[in-house]
Short mmCIF file of C-alpha atoms in Angstrom, two decimals:
data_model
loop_
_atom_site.label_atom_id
_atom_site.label_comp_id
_atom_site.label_asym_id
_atom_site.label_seq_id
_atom_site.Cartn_x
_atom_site.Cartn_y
_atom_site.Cartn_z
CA UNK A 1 0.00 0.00 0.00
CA UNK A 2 1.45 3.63 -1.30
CA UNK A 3 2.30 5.65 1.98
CA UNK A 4 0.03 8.91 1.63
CA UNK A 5 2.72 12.48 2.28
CA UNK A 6 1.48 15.33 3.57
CA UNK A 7 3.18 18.84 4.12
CA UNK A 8 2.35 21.17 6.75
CA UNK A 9 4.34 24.23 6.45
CA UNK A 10 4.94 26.09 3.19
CA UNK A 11 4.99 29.85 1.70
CA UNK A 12 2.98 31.67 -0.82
CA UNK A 13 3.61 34.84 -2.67
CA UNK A 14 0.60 35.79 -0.38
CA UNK A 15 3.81 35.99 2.32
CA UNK A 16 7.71 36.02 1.78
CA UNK A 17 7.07 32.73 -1.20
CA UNK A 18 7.13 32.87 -4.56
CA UNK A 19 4.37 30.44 -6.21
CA UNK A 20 0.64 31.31 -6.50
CA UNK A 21 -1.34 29.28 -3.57
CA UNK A 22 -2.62 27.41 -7.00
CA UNK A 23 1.08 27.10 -7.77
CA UNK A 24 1.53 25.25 -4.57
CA UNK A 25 -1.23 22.76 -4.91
CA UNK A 26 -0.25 21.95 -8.98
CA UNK A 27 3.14 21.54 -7.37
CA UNK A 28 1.79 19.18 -4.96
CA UNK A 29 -0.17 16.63 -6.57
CA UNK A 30 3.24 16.97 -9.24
CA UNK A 31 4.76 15.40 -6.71
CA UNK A 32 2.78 12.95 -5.23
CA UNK A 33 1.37 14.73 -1.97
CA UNK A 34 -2.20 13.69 -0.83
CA UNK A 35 -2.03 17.11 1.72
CA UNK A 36 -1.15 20.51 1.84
CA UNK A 37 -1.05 22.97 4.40
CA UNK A 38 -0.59 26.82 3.48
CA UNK A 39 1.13 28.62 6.05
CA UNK A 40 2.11 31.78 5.03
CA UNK A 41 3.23 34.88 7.35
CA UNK A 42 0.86 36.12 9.50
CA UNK A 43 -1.68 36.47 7.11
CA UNK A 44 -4.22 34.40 5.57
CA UNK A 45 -5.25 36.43 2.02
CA UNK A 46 -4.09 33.07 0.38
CA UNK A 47 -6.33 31.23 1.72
CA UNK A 48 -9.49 30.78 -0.31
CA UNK A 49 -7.52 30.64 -3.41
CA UNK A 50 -5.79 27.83 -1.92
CA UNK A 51 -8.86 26.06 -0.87
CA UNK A 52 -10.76 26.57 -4.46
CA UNK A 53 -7.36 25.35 -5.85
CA UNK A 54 -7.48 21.77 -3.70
CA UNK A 55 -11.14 21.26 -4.77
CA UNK A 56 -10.30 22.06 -8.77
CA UNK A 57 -6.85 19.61 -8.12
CA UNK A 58 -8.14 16.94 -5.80
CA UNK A 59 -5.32 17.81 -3.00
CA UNK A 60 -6.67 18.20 0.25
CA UNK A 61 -5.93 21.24 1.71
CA UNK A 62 -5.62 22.63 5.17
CA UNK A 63 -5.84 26.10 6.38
CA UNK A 64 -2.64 27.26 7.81
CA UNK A 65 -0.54 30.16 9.35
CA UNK A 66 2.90 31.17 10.90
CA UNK A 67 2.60 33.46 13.53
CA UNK A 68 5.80 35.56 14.60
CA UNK A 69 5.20 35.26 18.43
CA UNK A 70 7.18 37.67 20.69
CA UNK A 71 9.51 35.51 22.96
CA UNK A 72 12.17 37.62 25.58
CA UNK A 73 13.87 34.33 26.65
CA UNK A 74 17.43 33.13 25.81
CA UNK A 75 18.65 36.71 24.08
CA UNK A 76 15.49 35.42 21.38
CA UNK A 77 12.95 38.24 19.89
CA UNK A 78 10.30 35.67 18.84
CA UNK A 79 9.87 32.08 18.05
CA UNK A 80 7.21 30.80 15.07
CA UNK A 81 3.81 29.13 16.25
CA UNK A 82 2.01 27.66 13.07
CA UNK A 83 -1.29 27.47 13.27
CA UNK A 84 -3.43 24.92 11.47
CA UNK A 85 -7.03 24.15 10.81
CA UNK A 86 -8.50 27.19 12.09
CA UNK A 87 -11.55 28.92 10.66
CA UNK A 88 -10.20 31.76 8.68
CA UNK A 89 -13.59 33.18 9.09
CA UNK A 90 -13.68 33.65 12.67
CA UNK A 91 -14.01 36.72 13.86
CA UNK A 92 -11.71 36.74 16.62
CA UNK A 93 -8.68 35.23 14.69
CA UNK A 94 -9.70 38.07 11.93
CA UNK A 95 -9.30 40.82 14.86
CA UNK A 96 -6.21 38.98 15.87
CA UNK A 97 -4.89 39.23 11.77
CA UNK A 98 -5.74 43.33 11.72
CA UNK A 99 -3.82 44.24 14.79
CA UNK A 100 -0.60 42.28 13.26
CA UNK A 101 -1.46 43.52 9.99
CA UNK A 102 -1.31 47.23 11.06
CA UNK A 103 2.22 46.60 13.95
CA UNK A 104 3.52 45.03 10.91
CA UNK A 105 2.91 48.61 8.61
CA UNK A 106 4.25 50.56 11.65
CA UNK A 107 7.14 49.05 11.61
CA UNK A 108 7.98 48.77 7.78
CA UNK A 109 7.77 52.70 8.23
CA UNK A 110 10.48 53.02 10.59
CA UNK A 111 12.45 50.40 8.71
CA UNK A 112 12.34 52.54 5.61
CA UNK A 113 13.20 56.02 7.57
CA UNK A 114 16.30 53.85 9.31
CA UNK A 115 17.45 53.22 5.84
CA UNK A 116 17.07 56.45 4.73
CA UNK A 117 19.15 57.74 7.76
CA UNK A 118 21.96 56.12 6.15
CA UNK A 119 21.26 57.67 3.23
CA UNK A 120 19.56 55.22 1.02
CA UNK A 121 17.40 55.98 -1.71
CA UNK A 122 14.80 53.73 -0.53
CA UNK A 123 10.79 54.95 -0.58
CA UNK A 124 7.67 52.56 0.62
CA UNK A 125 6.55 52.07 -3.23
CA UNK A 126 9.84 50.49 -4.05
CA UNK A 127 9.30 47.78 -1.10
CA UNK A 128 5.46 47.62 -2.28
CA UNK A 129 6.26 46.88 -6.03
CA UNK A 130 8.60 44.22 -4.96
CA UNK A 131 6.07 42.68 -2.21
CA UNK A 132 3.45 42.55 -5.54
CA UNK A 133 1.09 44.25 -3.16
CA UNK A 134 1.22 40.84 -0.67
CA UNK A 135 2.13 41.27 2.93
CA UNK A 136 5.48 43.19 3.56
CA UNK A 137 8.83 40.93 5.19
CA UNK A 138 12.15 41.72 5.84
CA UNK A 139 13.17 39.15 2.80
CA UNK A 140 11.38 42.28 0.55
CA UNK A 141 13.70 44.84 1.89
CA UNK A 142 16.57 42.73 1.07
CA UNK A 143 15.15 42.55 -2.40
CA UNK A 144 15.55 45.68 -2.46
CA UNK A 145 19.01 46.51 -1.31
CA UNK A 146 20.30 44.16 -3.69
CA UNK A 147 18.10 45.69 -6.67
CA UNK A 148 19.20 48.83 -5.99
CA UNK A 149 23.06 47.73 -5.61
CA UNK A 150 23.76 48.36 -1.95
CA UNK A 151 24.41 45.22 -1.16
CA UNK A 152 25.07 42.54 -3.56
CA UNK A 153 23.05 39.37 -1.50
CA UNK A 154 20.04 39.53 0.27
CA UNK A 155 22.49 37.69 3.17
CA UNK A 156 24.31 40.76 3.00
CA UNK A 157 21.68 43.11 3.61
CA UNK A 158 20.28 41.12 6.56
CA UNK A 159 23.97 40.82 7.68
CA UNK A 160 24.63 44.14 7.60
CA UNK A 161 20.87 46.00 7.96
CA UNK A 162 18.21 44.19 8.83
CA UNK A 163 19.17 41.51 11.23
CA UNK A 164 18.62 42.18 15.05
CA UNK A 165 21.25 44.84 16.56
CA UNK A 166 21.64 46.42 12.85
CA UNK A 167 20.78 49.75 12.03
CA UNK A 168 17.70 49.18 10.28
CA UNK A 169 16.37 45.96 12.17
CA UNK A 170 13.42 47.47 13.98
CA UNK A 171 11.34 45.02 16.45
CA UNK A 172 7.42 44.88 16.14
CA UNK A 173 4.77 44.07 17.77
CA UNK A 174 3.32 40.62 18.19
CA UNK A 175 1.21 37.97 19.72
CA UNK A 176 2.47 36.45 22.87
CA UNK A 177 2.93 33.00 22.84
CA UNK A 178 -0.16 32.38 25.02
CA UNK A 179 -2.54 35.03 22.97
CA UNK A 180 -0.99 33.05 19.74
CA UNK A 181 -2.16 29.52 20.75
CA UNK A 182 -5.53 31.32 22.53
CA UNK A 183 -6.59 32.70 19.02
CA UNK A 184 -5.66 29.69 17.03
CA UNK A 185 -7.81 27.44 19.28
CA UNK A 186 -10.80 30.05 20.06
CA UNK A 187 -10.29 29.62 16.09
CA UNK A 188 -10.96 25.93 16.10
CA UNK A 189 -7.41 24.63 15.01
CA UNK A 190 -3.97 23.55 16.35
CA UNK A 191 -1.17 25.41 17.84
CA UNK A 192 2.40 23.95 16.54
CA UNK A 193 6.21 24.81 17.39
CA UNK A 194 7.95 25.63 14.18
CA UNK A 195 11.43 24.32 13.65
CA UNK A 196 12.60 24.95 17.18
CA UNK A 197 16.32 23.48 16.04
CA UNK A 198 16.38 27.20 14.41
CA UNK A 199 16.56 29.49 17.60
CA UNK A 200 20.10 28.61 18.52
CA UNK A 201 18.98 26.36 21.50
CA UNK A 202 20.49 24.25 23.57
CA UNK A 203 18.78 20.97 24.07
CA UNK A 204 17.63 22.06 27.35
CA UNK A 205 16.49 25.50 26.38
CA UNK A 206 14.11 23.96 23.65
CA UNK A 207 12.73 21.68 26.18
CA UNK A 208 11.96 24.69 28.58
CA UNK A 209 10.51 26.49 25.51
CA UNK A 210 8.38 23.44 24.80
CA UNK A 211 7.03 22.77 28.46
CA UNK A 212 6.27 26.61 28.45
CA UNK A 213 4.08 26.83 25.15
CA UNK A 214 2.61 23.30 26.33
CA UNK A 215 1.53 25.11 29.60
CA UNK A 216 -0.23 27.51 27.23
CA UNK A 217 -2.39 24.55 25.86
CA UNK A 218 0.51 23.54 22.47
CA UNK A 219 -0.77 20.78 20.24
CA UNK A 220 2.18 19.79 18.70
CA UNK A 221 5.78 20.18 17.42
CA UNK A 222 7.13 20.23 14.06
CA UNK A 223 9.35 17.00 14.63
CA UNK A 224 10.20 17.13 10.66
CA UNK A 225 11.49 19.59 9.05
CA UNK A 226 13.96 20.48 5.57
CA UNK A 227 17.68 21.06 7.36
CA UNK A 228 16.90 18.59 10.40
CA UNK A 229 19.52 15.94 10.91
CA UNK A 230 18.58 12.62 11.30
CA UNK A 231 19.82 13.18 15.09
CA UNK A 232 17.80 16.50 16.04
CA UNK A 233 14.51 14.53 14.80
CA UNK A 234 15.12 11.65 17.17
CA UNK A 235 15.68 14.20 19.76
CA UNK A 236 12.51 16.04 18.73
CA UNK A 237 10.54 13.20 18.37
CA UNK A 238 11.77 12.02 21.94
CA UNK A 239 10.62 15.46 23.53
CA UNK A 240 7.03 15.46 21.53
CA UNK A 241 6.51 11.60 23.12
CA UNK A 242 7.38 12.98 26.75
CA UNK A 243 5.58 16.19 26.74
CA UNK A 244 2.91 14.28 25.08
CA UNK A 245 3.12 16.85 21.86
CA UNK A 246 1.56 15.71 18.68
CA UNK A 247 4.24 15.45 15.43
CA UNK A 248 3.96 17.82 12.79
CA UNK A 249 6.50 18.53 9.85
CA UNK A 250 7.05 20.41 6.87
CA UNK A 251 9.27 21.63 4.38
CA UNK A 252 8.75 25.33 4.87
CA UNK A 253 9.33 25.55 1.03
CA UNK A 254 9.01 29.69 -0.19
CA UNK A 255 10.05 28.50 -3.58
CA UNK A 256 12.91 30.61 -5.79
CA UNK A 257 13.39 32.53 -2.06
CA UNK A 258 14.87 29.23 -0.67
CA UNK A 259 16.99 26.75 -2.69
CA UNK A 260 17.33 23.25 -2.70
CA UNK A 261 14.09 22.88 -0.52
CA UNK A 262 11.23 20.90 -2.19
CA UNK A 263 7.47 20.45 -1.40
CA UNK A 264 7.29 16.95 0.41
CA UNK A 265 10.63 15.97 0.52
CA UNK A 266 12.96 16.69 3.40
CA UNK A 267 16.37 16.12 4.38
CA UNK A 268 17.36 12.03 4.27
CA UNK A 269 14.29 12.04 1.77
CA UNK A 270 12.53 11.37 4.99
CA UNK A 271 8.65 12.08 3.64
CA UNK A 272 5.77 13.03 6.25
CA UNK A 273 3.43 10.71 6.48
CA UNK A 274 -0.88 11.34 6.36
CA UNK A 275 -0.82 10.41 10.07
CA UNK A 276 0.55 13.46 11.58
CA UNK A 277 -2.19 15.49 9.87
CA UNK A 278 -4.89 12.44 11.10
CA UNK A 279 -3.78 12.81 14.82
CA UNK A 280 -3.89 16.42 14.16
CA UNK A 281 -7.08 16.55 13.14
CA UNK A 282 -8.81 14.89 16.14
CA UNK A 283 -7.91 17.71 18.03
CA UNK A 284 -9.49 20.48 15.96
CA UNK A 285 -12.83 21.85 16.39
CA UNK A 286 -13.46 23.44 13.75
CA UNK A 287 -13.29 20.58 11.15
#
């Protein structure tokens, strides 16, 4: 019997990707995957096309988001909570969505007058045109210093600008990790810890960070993920089974923006299997 693959974390052009959320789900069923989970950047505007996309292409498809979640522990800004099947509809997660929506415009203003200070040529149309009128990340600014030849890689202009402690890195507001897993579940979905190997963590510290969020009421863990080793996802999958954590996984594919990451397949070639999302499932109301 084929094994059914799933994905649960991947990027539209809705967020900081670079395939239509039809894109995604052609890409999908391309290669083999019987789910998909959209997950894009705290915002869902993807969604419905998405969802009419998995009816037209026979690929189920799950409603999905990565919340930036403030998180002043370990010399960390914020860690990523993905939500996933929520109601987009609901009125409280759409509050929730408006208030990130407008800390996130804040801050893109004082990103752009902190470049200007050091006298770049940069205005909030040229970020705009290269966002193609989707939500506004830091990977667009980058875009941008490299379009306009100030830097020559976008690693250069988050080494140099727009990583914390550099001049134009400005910190915004967002949800607290409590508020984050209170409006996904108020929302009738699933609260999951995205790639926690990628805080520069010690074992220890991820464990605390785990046994925190769980305290909150987390679902699960993303236990599978694109740069794991085959060592941190025995170790992951070890701390899911104590704190009794349900596995999740993805590939956190953003298309052209990240190379050498594919839809469904991570490192090893290890694939996610249907279960994950079945378990998953169980536990959301809203479905």
């Amino acid at each position: 019997m084929t094994q059914k693959i799933i994905d649960l974390h991947c990027h539209s052009y809705y967020s900081d990707g670079t395939f239509s959320p039809e894109g995604l789900v052609i890409e999908a069923k391309q290669r083999g995957l019987y789910a998909l989970a959209l997950t894009d950047h705290d915002t869902i505007d993807g969604l419905e096309l998405f969802q009419q996309a998995g009816q037209k292409y026979d690929l189920e498809t799950i409603t999905g988001i990565e919340f930036a979640v403030q998180y002043n522990r370990f010399q960390l800004q914020e860690i990523h909570i993905v939500g996933l099947g929520f109601s987009p509809s609901s009125e409280y997660f759409k509050k929730q969505i408006k208030e990130i929506a407008d800390a996130r415009e804040m801050r893109n203003e004082k990103m752009i007058s902190a470049l200007n200070k050091l006298g770049f040529a940069i205005c909030y149309d040229d970020i705009k045109q290269n966002a193609g009128g989707n939500i506004i990340t830091r990977a667009h600014f980058a875009n941008v210093l490299v379009h306009k030849k100030i830097v020559k890689t976008t690693k250069e202009a988050f080494e140099k600008y727009l990583s914390v402690n550099k001049p134009a890195y400005v910190e915004r507001q967002t949800l607290t990790p409590a508020n984050c897993i209170e409006t996904i579940q108020k929302s009738g979905g699933v609260a999951v810890l995205a790639h926690p190997t990628l805080y520069h963590m010690n074992d220890m510290q991820i464990e605390f960070l785990a046994q925190e969020l769980k305290s909150y009421g987390l679902n699960a863990m993303e236990i599978a993920y694109h740069s794991y080793t085959s060592q941190q996802q025995k170790k992951l999958m070890k701390l899911a089974d104590k704190l009794c954590l349900l596995y999740s996984g993805g590939s956190d594919f953003h298309g052209a923006n990240r190379e050498n990451v594919q839809l469904g397949t991570l490192k090893n070639n290890f694939k996610i299997p249907y279960y994950y999302w079945e378990a998953l499932k169980k536990q959301c109301t809203h479905l």
